[in-house]
Amino acid sequence: MSSSNQSDKRVLELLGRGATAQASASDSVSHATVCELCFGTGVEVVPGKGARPCECRTGTSKQKLLKAARIPDRYSGCSLQNYKTFSPTQREAFEFAWELATKYPAVNRGLLFTGSVGVGKTHLAVGILKAIIANGFPGLFYEFGSLLKQIQDSYNSISQTSEMRVLAPVYHAEVLVLDELGASVPTDWVRDTMYQIINHRYNQRKLTIFTTNFSDERPLTEENASARRTDKRVQPNTNYTLDERIGVPLRSRLYEMCRTVEIRGDDFRKITL
């Protein structure tokens, strides 16, 4: 028997004795609750390779990471595996999402999903986040409007919180999903807050995944689309572009931080519900 196998066997014997002694010390401990791989020690010995954190502990750790990610109940069932595609752009978006999730942390850019409501932007973003967490990496989800509300509430002395206490996890999250970027009316305070968050993550090279209903081109109304088809003058549209909603400096940073992925399609709620 090799010295490596002898060493592994010796470790297993010691772990087994320790677990036996611990179990005999208290009759209330059920044998069914003791992991058969690590005997409750949290360390699994792999023959010929040495010791590593046991699966029973890493599974618990992943559950904690998933809970800490703040994914809303509405999206708790979302995953990349159950994302449905109805259009070519949805299939392309899924491929980009899958690539990022499976290659992380060996990636240097996030994703910016743009498109109208109901095309699956948030579903994909949550799916990426959950896949990354399943591989043992921490992440965080925030809907932009909710984040702004928490920051505003932090000004209330009764709440016993501070702005930095709210922003610190957003600044430092290894992976951040920021949903519905630009949804709030762009007041000076909103734009300043957006700039603080995005610029900090930009400077720290933190991976960020954004979703937004605003695109880089001003959408056509039906009236304008009809005018274009008949070669008539296209009337101005009141819809905002993304850089008008968040500001040109931030949009410039997003080009470097993220690959822009436009998703087109029908509202899935009209198709499936």
Short mmCIF file of C-alpha atoms in Angstrom, two decimals:
data_model
loop_
_atom_site.label_atom_id
_atom_site.label_comp_id
_atom_site.label_asym_id
_atom_site.label_seq_id
_atom_site.Cartn_x
_atom_site.Cartn_y
_atom_site.Cartn_z
CA MET A 1 0.00 0.00 0.00
CA SER A 2 1.39 3.42 -0.94
CA SER A 3 2.24 5.97 1.73
CA SER A 4 -0.51 8.22 0.34
CA ASN A 5 -3.17 5.53 0.76
CA GLN A 6 -1.84 4.67 4.24
CA SER A 7 -2.10 8.34 5.19
CA ASP A 8 -5.66 8.58 3.83
CA LYS A 9 -6.66 5.44 5.73
CA ARG A 10 -5.13 6.79 8.95
CA VAL A 11 -7.04 10.08 8.58
CA LEU A 12 -10.30 8.23 7.99
CA GLU A 13 -9.68 6.09 11.09
CA LEU A 14 -9.05 9.16 13.21
CA LEU A 15 -12.14 10.90 11.84
CA GLY A 16 -14.18 7.80 12.47
CA ARG A 17 -12.99 7.51 16.07
CA GLY A 18 -13.73 11.16 16.67
CA ALA A 19 -17.22 10.83 15.27
CA THR A 20 -17.85 7.66 17.32
CA ALA A 21 -16.73 9.36 20.51
CA GLN A 22 -18.88 12.39 19.78
CA ALA A 23 -21.94 10.26 19.06
CA SER A 24 -21.52 8.18 22.22
CA ALA A 25 -21.25 11.32 24.32
CA SER A 26 -24.85 12.21 23.57
CA ASP A 27 -27.66 9.73 22.96
CA SER A 28 -29.73 12.52 21.42
CA VAL A 29 -27.55 12.60 18.30
CA SER A 30 -29.14 10.54 15.54
CA HIS A 31 -26.90 8.45 13.26
CA ALA A 32 -29.06 9.53 10.33
CA THR A 33 -27.91 13.13 10.73
CA VAL A 34 -24.19 12.30 10.56
CA CYS A 35 -22.67 12.63 7.10
CA GLU A 36 -21.25 9.35 5.85
CA LEU A 37 -18.46 11.15 3.97
CA CYS A 38 -17.01 13.31 6.73
CA PHE A 39 -18.63 11.85 9.88
CA GLY A 40 -19.74 15.33 10.89
CA THR A 41 -16.26 16.88 10.77
CA GLY A 42 -16.89 18.93 7.63
CA VAL A 43 -13.72 17.53 6.01
CA GLU A 44 -13.89 14.80 3.38
CA VAL A 45 -10.78 12.74 2.63
CA VAL A 46 -10.39 11.78 -1.01
CA PRO A 47 -8.14 8.73 -1.46
CA GLY A 48 -4.91 9.66 -3.18
CA LYS A 49 -5.74 13.39 -3.21
CA GLY A 50 -6.03 14.53 0.39
CA ALA A 51 -8.68 16.48 2.28
CA ARG A 52 -11.28 18.97 1.04
CA PRO A 53 -14.45 20.63 2.40
CA CYS A 54 -17.19 18.04 2.49
CA GLU A 55 -20.19 18.23 0.17
CA CYS A 56 -22.51 18.42 3.17
CA ARG A 57 -20.89 21.71 4.20
CA THR A 58 -20.51 23.21 0.74
CA GLY A 59 -24.19 22.51 0.06
CA THR A 60 -25.12 24.44 3.20
CA SER A 61 -22.78 27.25 2.18
CA LYS A 62 -24.42 27.53 -1.24
CA GLN A 63 -27.85 27.75 0.37
CA LYS A 64 -26.58 30.61 2.52
CA LEU A 65 -25.15 32.36 -0.54
CA LEU A 66 -28.46 31.95 -2.36
CA LYS A 67 -30.37 33.42 0.57
CA ALA A 68 -27.93 36.31 0.90
CA ALA A 69 -28.35 37.12 -2.82
CA ARG A 70 -31.78 38.69 -2.14
CA ILE A 71 -33.43 37.17 -5.20
CA PRO A 72 -37.16 38.06 -4.99
CA ASP A 73 -39.65 35.23 -4.52
CA ARG A 74 -41.15 36.10 -7.90
CA TYR A 75 -37.94 34.92 -9.58
CA SER A 76 -36.98 32.10 -7.22
CA GLY A 77 -37.90 29.51 -9.84
CA CYS A 78 -35.95 31.16 -12.66
CA SER A 79 -32.91 29.38 -14.05
CA LEU A 80 -31.04 29.17 -17.30
CA GLN A 81 -32.33 25.64 -17.72
CA ASN A 82 -35.99 26.70 -17.80
CA TYR A 83 -35.61 29.86 -19.90
CA LYS A 84 -37.85 29.60 -22.96
CA THR A 85 -36.92 31.21 -26.25
CA PHE A 86 -39.47 32.39 -28.80
CA SER A 87 -37.27 34.55 -31.03
CA PRO A 88 -33.74 34.55 -32.50
CA THR A 89 -32.63 37.37 -30.20
CA GLN A 90 -33.83 35.44 -27.15
CA ARG A 91 -31.81 32.41 -28.23
CA GLU A 92 -28.77 34.63 -28.77
CA ALA A 93 -29.24 36.25 -25.34
CA PHE A 94 -29.46 32.82 -23.75
CA GLU A 95 -26.18 31.79 -25.38
CA PHE A 96 -24.42 34.87 -24.01
CA ALA A 97 -25.92 34.22 -20.56
CA TRP A 98 -24.84 30.57 -20.60
CA GLU A 99 -21.32 31.48 -21.68
CA LEU A 100 -20.91 34.02 -18.88
CA ALA A 101 -22.34 31.69 -16.22
CA THR A 102 -20.19 28.71 -17.19
CA LYS A 103 -16.95 30.65 -17.68
CA TYR A 104 -17.11 32.83 -14.54
CA PRO A 105 -14.77 33.92 -12.97
CA ALA A 106 -12.67 33.81 -16.14
CA VAL A 107 -14.65 36.69 -17.67
CA ASN A 108 -13.94 40.41 -17.86
CA ARG A 109 -17.30 41.86 -18.93
CA GLY A 110 -20.86 41.60 -17.72
CA LEU A 111 -24.06 41.79 -19.74
CA LEU A 112 -26.56 44.58 -20.35
CA PHE A 113 -29.91 43.11 -21.37
CA THR A 114 -32.14 45.64 -23.15
CA GLY A 115 -35.65 45.13 -24.48
CA SER A 116 -39.33 45.67 -23.86
CA VAL A 117 -41.26 44.11 -20.98
CA GLY A 118 -41.80 40.38 -20.85
CA VAL A 119 -38.94 39.21 -23.08
CA GLY A 120 -37.04 37.48 -20.25
CA LYS A 121 -34.34 39.96 -19.29
CA THR A 122 -34.68 39.46 -15.53
CA HIS A 123 -35.12 35.71 -15.94
CA LEU A 124 -31.76 35.47 -17.70
CA ALA A 125 -30.03 37.75 -15.20
CA VAL A 126 -31.30 35.71 -12.25
CA GLY A 127 -30.39 32.49 -14.05
CA ILE A 128 -26.80 33.67 -14.44
CA LEU A 129 -26.63 34.73 -10.80
CA LYS A 130 -27.98 31.41 -9.54
CA ALA A 131 -25.60 29.44 -11.73
CA ILE A 132 -22.64 31.42 -10.40
CA ILE A 133 -23.80 30.89 -6.81
CA ALA A 134 -24.19 27.15 -7.49
CA ASN A 135 -20.46 27.14 -8.25
CA GLY A 136 -19.73 28.62 -4.84
CA PHE A 137 -19.36 32.31 -5.68
CA PRO A 138 -21.35 35.05 -3.89
CA GLY A 139 -23.67 37.44 -5.72
CA LEU A 140 -26.38 40.02 -5.09
CA PHE A 141 -29.66 41.02 -6.76
CA TYR A 142 -31.22 44.48 -6.55
CA GLU A 143 -34.09 46.07 -8.39
CA PHE A 144 -32.91 49.61 -9.00
CA GLY A 145 -36.05 51.34 -7.73
CA SER A 146 -36.02 49.27 -4.53
CA LEU A 147 -32.37 50.11 -3.97
CA LEU A 148 -33.09 53.81 -4.29
CA LYS A 149 -35.95 53.46 -1.80
CA GLN A 150 -33.67 51.75 0.71
CA ILE A 151 -31.09 54.51 0.33
CA GLN A 152 -33.77 57.16 0.85
CA ASP A 153 -35.06 55.34 3.93
CA SER A 154 -31.54 55.26 5.33
CA TYR A 155 -31.77 59.02 5.83
CA ASN A 156 -34.42 58.38 8.48
CA SER A 157 -32.69 58.36 11.87
CA ILE A 158 -35.40 56.11 13.30
CA SER A 159 -34.37 53.32 10.93
CA GLN A 160 -30.92 53.19 12.55
CA THR A 161 -29.24 52.66 9.18
CA SER A 162 -26.99 54.74 7.02
CA GLU A 163 -26.57 55.27 3.30
CA MET A 164 -23.19 53.54 3.28
CA ARG A 165 -24.60 50.53 5.08
CA VAL A 166 -27.02 50.08 2.19
CA LEU A 167 -24.51 50.86 -0.55
CA ALA A 168 -21.51 48.89 0.75
CA PRO A 169 -22.82 45.44 -0.28
CA VAL A 170 -23.75 46.85 -3.70
CA TYR A 171 -20.31 48.39 -4.14
CA HIS A 172 -18.40 45.27 -3.15
CA ALA A 173 -20.55 42.36 -4.38
CA GLU A 174 -18.46 40.02 -6.50
CA VAL A 175 -21.38 39.71 -8.91
CA LEU A 176 -24.26 42.20 -8.96
CA VAL A 177 -27.52 42.03 -10.87
CA LEU A 178 -29.02 45.51 -11.14
CA ASP A 179 -32.52 45.10 -12.51
CA GLU A 180 -34.61 47.81 -14.23
CA LEU A 181 -31.80 50.31 -14.70
CA GLY A 182 -33.19 53.74 -15.52
CA ALA A 183 -36.73 52.92 -14.37
CA SER A 184 -36.80 55.75 -11.82
CA VAL A 185 -37.31 59.36 -12.90
CA PRO A 186 -33.77 60.70 -13.49
CA THR A 187 -33.58 63.49 -10.93
CA ASP A 188 -30.18 64.89 -10.01
CA TRP A 189 -30.13 62.70 -6.89
CA VAL A 190 -31.02 59.56 -8.85
CA ARG A 191 -28.35 60.22 -11.46
CA ASP A 192 -25.76 60.96 -8.79
CA THR A 193 -26.59 57.70 -7.00
CA MET A 194 -26.41 55.74 -10.25
CA TYR A 195 -23.06 57.31 -10.98
CA GLN A 196 -21.69 56.39 -7.55
CA ILE A 197 -22.70 52.74 -7.89
CA ILE A 198 -21.72 52.16 -11.49
CA ASN A 199 -18.52 54.19 -11.36
CA HIS A 200 -17.34 52.40 -8.22
CA ARG A 201 -17.91 48.99 -9.76
CA TYR A 202 -16.35 50.18 -13.00
CA ASN A 203 -13.17 51.27 -11.21
CA GLN A 204 -13.01 48.06 -9.17
CA ARG A 205 -13.68 45.87 -12.23
CA LYS A 206 -16.60 44.16 -10.52
CA LEU A 207 -18.83 41.99 -12.71
CA THR A 208 -22.26 43.57 -13.14
CA ILE A 209 -25.33 42.38 -15.03
CA PHE A 210 -27.91 45.01 -15.93
CA THR A 211 -31.43 44.88 -17.32
CA THR A 212 -33.29 47.86 -18.74
CA ASN A 213 -36.37 48.65 -20.81
CA PHE A 214 -34.51 51.48 -22.55
CA SER A 215 -32.48 50.96 -25.71
CA ASP A 216 -29.80 52.98 -27.47
CA GLU A 217 -32.16 53.92 -30.29
CA ARG A 218 -35.39 55.80 -29.89
CA PRO A 219 -38.23 53.36 -30.52
CA LEU A 220 -40.73 54.13 -33.28
CA THR A 221 -44.37 54.62 -32.51
CA GLU A 222 -46.86 52.95 -34.83
CA GLU A 223 -47.50 56.36 -36.33
CA ASN A 224 -43.79 56.85 -37.03
CA ALA A 225 -43.38 53.34 -38.39
CA SER A 226 -46.27 53.95 -40.78
CA ALA A 227 -44.77 57.30 -41.81
CA ARG A 228 -41.42 55.65 -42.52
CA ARG A 229 -43.06 53.00 -44.69
CA THR A 230 -44.79 55.70 -46.78
CA ASP A 231 -41.68 57.88 -46.83
CA LYS A 232 -43.36 60.65 -44.87
CA ARG A 233 -41.76 62.84 -42.23
CA VAL A 234 -41.19 60.91 -39.03
CA GLN A 235 -42.59 62.74 -36.01
CA PRO A 236 -40.56 63.14 -32.81
CA ASN A 237 -41.00 60.42 -30.22
CA THR A 238 -41.27 61.15 -26.50
CA ASN A 239 -39.62 57.87 -25.42
CA TYR A 240 -36.17 58.13 -23.89
CA THR A 241 -33.03 56.41 -25.07
CA LEU A 242 -30.81 54.75 -22.47
CA ASP A 243 -28.16 57.48 -22.48
CA GLU A 244 -30.89 60.11 -22.05
CA ARG A 245 -32.23 58.16 -19.09
CA ILE A 246 -28.96 57.48 -17.26
CA GLY A 247 -26.63 60.07 -18.79
CA VAL A 248 -23.94 59.85 -21.45
CA PRO A 249 -20.97 59.34 -19.03
CA LEU A 250 -22.58 56.29 -17.43
CA ARG A 251 -23.64 54.85 -20.77
CA SER A 252 -20.04 55.17 -21.90
CA ARG A 253 -18.85 53.14 -18.89
CA LEU A 254 -21.43 50.46 -19.55
CA TYR A 255 -20.00 49.92 -23.03
CA GLU A 256 -16.75 48.86 -21.40
CA MET A 257 -18.30 47.03 -18.45
CA CYS A 258 -20.84 44.99 -20.38
CA ARG A 259 -21.77 43.45 -23.67
CA THR A 260 -25.06 44.99 -24.80
CA VAL A 261 -27.61 42.31 -25.68
CA GLU A 262 -30.88 43.49 -27.18
CA ILE A 263 -33.79 41.08 -26.77
CA ARG A 264 -36.83 41.41 -29.01
CA GLY A 265 -40.02 39.43 -28.74
CA ASP A 266 -43.56 39.36 -27.44
CA ASP A 267 -44.48 39.68 -23.78
CA PHE A 268 -44.30 36.09 -22.49
CA ARG A 269 -47.21 36.78 -20.14
CA LYS A 270 -49.45 37.16 -23.17
CA ILE A 271 -48.09 33.94 -24.68
CA THR A 272 -48.02 31.61 -21.71
CA LEU A 273 -50.64 32.89 -19.26
#
